[in-house]
Amino acid sequence: MKIEELMNDEDFRKKQPIEQETIIKMYRLIDDKEDISINLCKVFINIDYKPLVEEIASYEKTPIEILEKLSKNEDITIRNKVALNKSSTPGILENLINDEKLFVRYNVAQHPNSTSHILCKLAEDEDEVVRNKAINHKNYSSN
């Protein structure tokens, strides 16, 4: 996210200057594809700036422990970003197979890290689209 975009965001402008600086720092780390420590992620998440938390949930270098926590977040957009994150592990994806939202389960059913175990569970999903996506996944095995 560009700084100009942040300055146009009312929620960002309501943050304290130190929080604004921290948000900008995180966006720069992500733009530069830097590794981010667990503690630093926790600081960024605690600022409670939703676009940044969504970015952390999407970022491939977000520590697994943080993705695990975000997979249980109350916000559907954040859970879905975790379901789409290429770095999400089978354990994280397993947290999402019973998600109330169809598109989260759908994204788990198409995730390259979904195991046969996960896909077998999704093959019994209440939604036909999710079931078909799971059954047609390369890792699916009915055994």
mmCIF file of C-alpha atoms in Angstrom:
data_model
loop_
_atom_site.group_PDB
_atom_site.id
_atom_site.type_symbol
_atom_site.label_atom_id
_atom_site.label_comp_id
_atom_site.label_asym_id
_atom_site.label_seq_id
_atom_site.Cartn_x
_atom_site.Cartn_y
_atom_site.Cartn_z
ATOM 1 C CA MET A 1 0.000 0.000 0.000
ATOM 2 C CA LYS A 2 1.326 3.403 -0.893
ATOM 3 C CA ILE A 3 1.692 6.119 1.721
ATOM 4 C CA GLU A 4 -0.671 8.378 -0.249
ATOM 5 C CA GLU A 5 -3.339 5.674 -0.018
ATOM 6 C CA LEU A 6 -2.796 5.396 3.721
ATOM 7 C CA MET A 7 -3.157 9.135 4.175
ATOM 8 C CA ASN A 8 -6.532 8.957 2.422
ATOM 9 C CA ASP A 9 -7.718 6.220 4.772
ATOM 10 C CA GLU A 10 -9.742 7.671 7.646
ATOM 11 C CA ASP A 11 -8.966 4.716 9.947
ATOM 12 C CA PHE A 12 -5.244 5.208 9.360
ATOM 13 C CA ARG A 13 -5.461 8.942 10.044
ATOM 14 C CA LYS A 14 -7.197 8.213 13.379
ATOM 15 C CA LYS A 15 -4.195 6.207 14.585
ATOM 16 C CA GLN A 16 -1.555 7.729 16.831
ATOM 17 C CA PRO A 17 1.593 8.914 14.990
ATOM 18 C CA ILE A 18 3.674 6.056 16.432
ATOM 19 C CA GLU A 19 1.081 3.556 15.192
ATOM 20 C CA GLN A 20 1.067 5.190 11.769
ATOM 21 C CA GLU A 21 4.851 4.894 11.594
ATOM 22 C CA THR A 22 4.636 1.234 12.609
ATOM 23 C CA ILE A 23 2.013 0.503 9.943
ATOM 24 C CA ILE A 24 4.149 2.177 7.280
ATOM 25 C CA LYS A 25 7.175 0.166 8.473
ATOM 26 C CA MET A 26 5.265 -3.096 8.100
ATOM 27 C CA TYR A 27 4.107 -2.264 4.597
ATOM 28 C CA ARG A 28 7.711 -1.473 3.658
ATOM 29 C CA LEU A 29 8.902 -4.801 5.090
ATOM 30 C CA ILE A 30 6.282 -6.637 3.039
ATOM 31 C CA ASP A 31 7.035 -4.624 -0.104
ATOM 32 C CA ASP A 32 10.721 -5.493 0.342
ATOM 33 C CA LYS A 33 9.777 -9.164 0.922
ATOM 34 C CA GLU A 34 11.556 -9.201 4.291
ATOM 35 C CA ASP A 35 11.184 -11.882 6.927
ATOM 36 C CA ILE A 36 9.062 -10.758 9.845
ATOM 37 C CA SER A 37 9.483 -12.076 13.369
ATOM 38 C CA ILE A 38 6.610 -13.476 15.392
ATOM 39 C CA ASN A 39 6.943 -10.673 17.937
ATOM 40 C CA LEU A 40 6.901 -7.995 15.252
ATOM 41 C CA CYS A 41 3.778 -9.540 13.702
ATOM 42 C CA LYS A 42 2.085 -9.512 17.098
ATOM 43 C CA VAL A 43 2.867 -5.801 17.456
ATOM 44 C CA PHE A 44 1.418 -5.080 14.018
ATOM 45 C CA ILE A 45 -1.708 -7.133 14.675
ATOM 46 C CA ASN A 46 -2.258 -5.449 18.050
ATOM 47 C CA ILE A 47 -2.402 -2.061 16.341
ATOM 48 C CA ASP A 48 -5.681 -3.382 14.956
ATOM 49 C CA TYR A 49 -5.544 -1.814 11.515
ATOM 50 C CA LYS A 50 -7.577 -4.271 9.452
ATOM 51 C CA PRO A 51 -5.919 -3.686 6.047
ATOM 52 C CA LEU A 52 -2.550 -4.427 7.633
ATOM 53 C CA VAL A 53 -3.812 -7.573 9.373
ATOM 54 C CA GLU A 54 -5.216 -8.727 6.014
ATOM 55 C CA GLU A 55 -1.831 -8.071 4.435
ATOM 56 C CA ILE A 56 -0.110 -10.098 7.159
ATOM 57 C CA ALA A 57 -2.577 -12.954 6.587
ATOM 58 C CA SER A 58 -1.723 -12.891 2.863
ATOM 59 C CA TYR A 59 2.036 -12.469 3.187
ATOM 60 C CA GLU A 60 3.927 -15.649 2.319
ATOM 61 C CA LYS A 61 6.680 -14.918 4.833
ATOM 62 C CA THR A 62 4.338 -14.512 7.779
ATOM 63 C CA PRO A 63 5.440 -16.924 10.517
ATOM 64 C CA ILE A 64 3.362 -20.097 10.732
ATOM 65 C CA GLU A 65 2.452 -19.367 14.366
ATOM 66 C CA ILE A 66 0.852 -16.097 13.265
ATOM 67 C CA LEU A 67 -1.014 -17.719 10.359
ATOM 68 C CA GLU A 68 -2.278 -20.326 12.816
ATOM 69 C CA LYS A 69 -3.660 -17.581 15.065
ATOM 70 C CA LEU A 70 -5.167 -15.673 12.128
ATOM 71 C CA SER A 71 -6.882 -18.827 10.836
ATOM 72 C CA LYS A 72 -9.077 -18.550 13.942
ATOM 73 C CA ASN A 73 -9.740 -14.828 13.572
ATOM 74 C CA GLU A 74 -13.358 -13.707 13.806
ATOM 75 C CA ASP A 75 -13.049 -11.737 10.556
ATOM 76 C CA ILE A 76 -13.979 -13.758 7.476
ATOM 77 C CA THR A 77 -11.713 -11.755 5.171
ATOM 78 C CA ILE A 78 -8.694 -12.532 7.318
ATOM 79 C CA ARG A 79 -9.519 -16.247 7.521
ATOM 80 C CA ASN A 80 -9.950 -16.326 3.758
ATOM 81 C CA LYS A 81 -6.593 -14.608 3.216
ATOM 82 C CA VAL A 82 -5.010 -17.352 5.345
ATOM 83 C CA ALA A 83 -6.804 -20.000 3.242
ATOM 84 C CA LEU A 84 -5.276 -18.418 0.125
ATOM 85 C CA ASN A 85 -1.783 -17.988 1.577
ATOM 86 C CA LYS A 86 0.650 -20.336 -0.196
ATOM 87 C CA SER A 87 2.547 -20.804 3.061
ATOM 88 C CA SER A 88 -0.423 -22.121 5.017
ATOM 89 C CA THR A 89 0.392 -25.574 6.324
ATOM 90 C CA PRO A 90 -1.947 -28.564 6.435
ATOM 91 C CA GLY A 91 -2.441 -27.890 10.152
ATOM 92 C CA ILE A 92 -3.559 -24.341 9.450
ATOM 93 C CA LEU A 93 -5.808 -25.469 6.613
ATOM 94 C CA GLU A 94 -7.359 -28.056 8.908
ATOM 95 C CA ASN A 95 -8.500 -25.182 11.161
ATOM 96 C CA LEU A 96 -10.503 -23.851 8.226
ATOM 97 C CA ILE A 97 -12.270 -26.960 6.880
ATOM 98 C CA ASN A 98 -15.341 -26.369 9.015
ATOM 99 C CA ASP A 99 -15.446 -22.630 8.416
ATOM 100 C CA GLU A 100 -18.964 -21.217 8.212
ATOM 101 C CA LYS A 101 -18.148 -19.469 4.939
ATOM 102 C CA LEU A 102 -18.266 -21.414 1.717
ATOM 103 C CA PHE A 103 -15.462 -19.540 -0.027
ATOM 104 C CA VAL A 104 -13.022 -20.249 2.823
ATOM 105 C CA ARG A 105 -13.719 -23.985 2.556
ATOM 106 C CA TYR A 106 -13.529 -23.725 -1.249
ATOM 107 C CA ASN A 107 -10.094 -22.106 -1.023
ATOM 108 C CA VAL A 108 -8.907 -24.828 1.357
ATOM 109 C CA ALA A 109 -10.219 -27.440 -1.111
ATOM 110 C CA GLN A 110 -8.042 -25.985 -3.853
ATOM 111 C CA HIS A 111 -4.976 -25.185 -1.734
ATOM 112 C CA PRO A 112 -1.837 -27.029 -2.899
ATOM 113 C CA ASN A 113 -0.946 -27.936 0.714
ATOM 114 C CA SER A 114 -4.276 -29.621 1.419
ATOM 115 C CA THR A 115 -3.675 -33.232 2.320
ATOM 116 C CA SER A 116 -5.764 -36.229 1.384
ATOM 117 C CA HIS A 117 -7.144 -36.208 4.940
ATOM 118 C CA ILE A 118 -8.337 -32.600 4.590
ATOM 119 C CA LEU A 119 -9.721 -33.234 1.126
ATOM 120 C CA CYS A 120 -11.615 -36.343 2.254
ATOM 121 C CA LYS A 121 -13.350 -34.241 4.885
ATOM 122 C CA LEU A 122 -14.159 -31.558 2.332
ATOM 123 C CA ALA A 123 -15.400 -34.223 -0.094
ATOM 124 C CA GLU A 124 -18.282 -34.598 2.372
ATOM 125 C CA ASP A 125 -18.943 -30.854 2.600
ATOM 126 C CA GLU A 126 -22.538 -29.649 2.496
ATOM 127 C CA ASP A 127 -21.752 -27.593 -0.609
ATOM 128 C CA GLU A 128 -21.425 -29.351 -3.954
ATOM 129 C CA VAL A 129 -18.846 -26.885 -5.304
ATOM 130 C CA VAL A 130 -16.551 -27.512 -2.330
ATOM 131 C CA ARG A 131 -17.057 -31.276 -2.607
ATOM 132 C CA ASN A 132 -16.187 -31.255 -6.324
ATOM 133 C CA LYS A 133 -13.127 -29.060 -5.804
ATOM 134 C CA ALA A 134 -11.854 -31.435 -3.099
ATOM 135 C CA ILE A 135 -12.485 -34.580 -5.144
ATOM 136 C CA ASN A 136 -10.721 -33.125 -8.185
ATOM 137 C CA HIS A 137 -7.660 -31.978 -6.210
ATOM 138 C CA LYS A 138 -4.420 -33.752 -7.152
ATOM 139 C CA ASN A 139 -3.848 -34.790 -3.508
ATOM 140 C CA TYR A 140 -7.280 -36.347 -3.090
ATOM 141 C CA SER A 141 -7.399 -40.036 -2.405
ATOM 142 C CA SER A 142 -10.614 -41.803 -1.483
ATOM 143 C CA ASN A 143 -8.689 -44.467 0.449
#
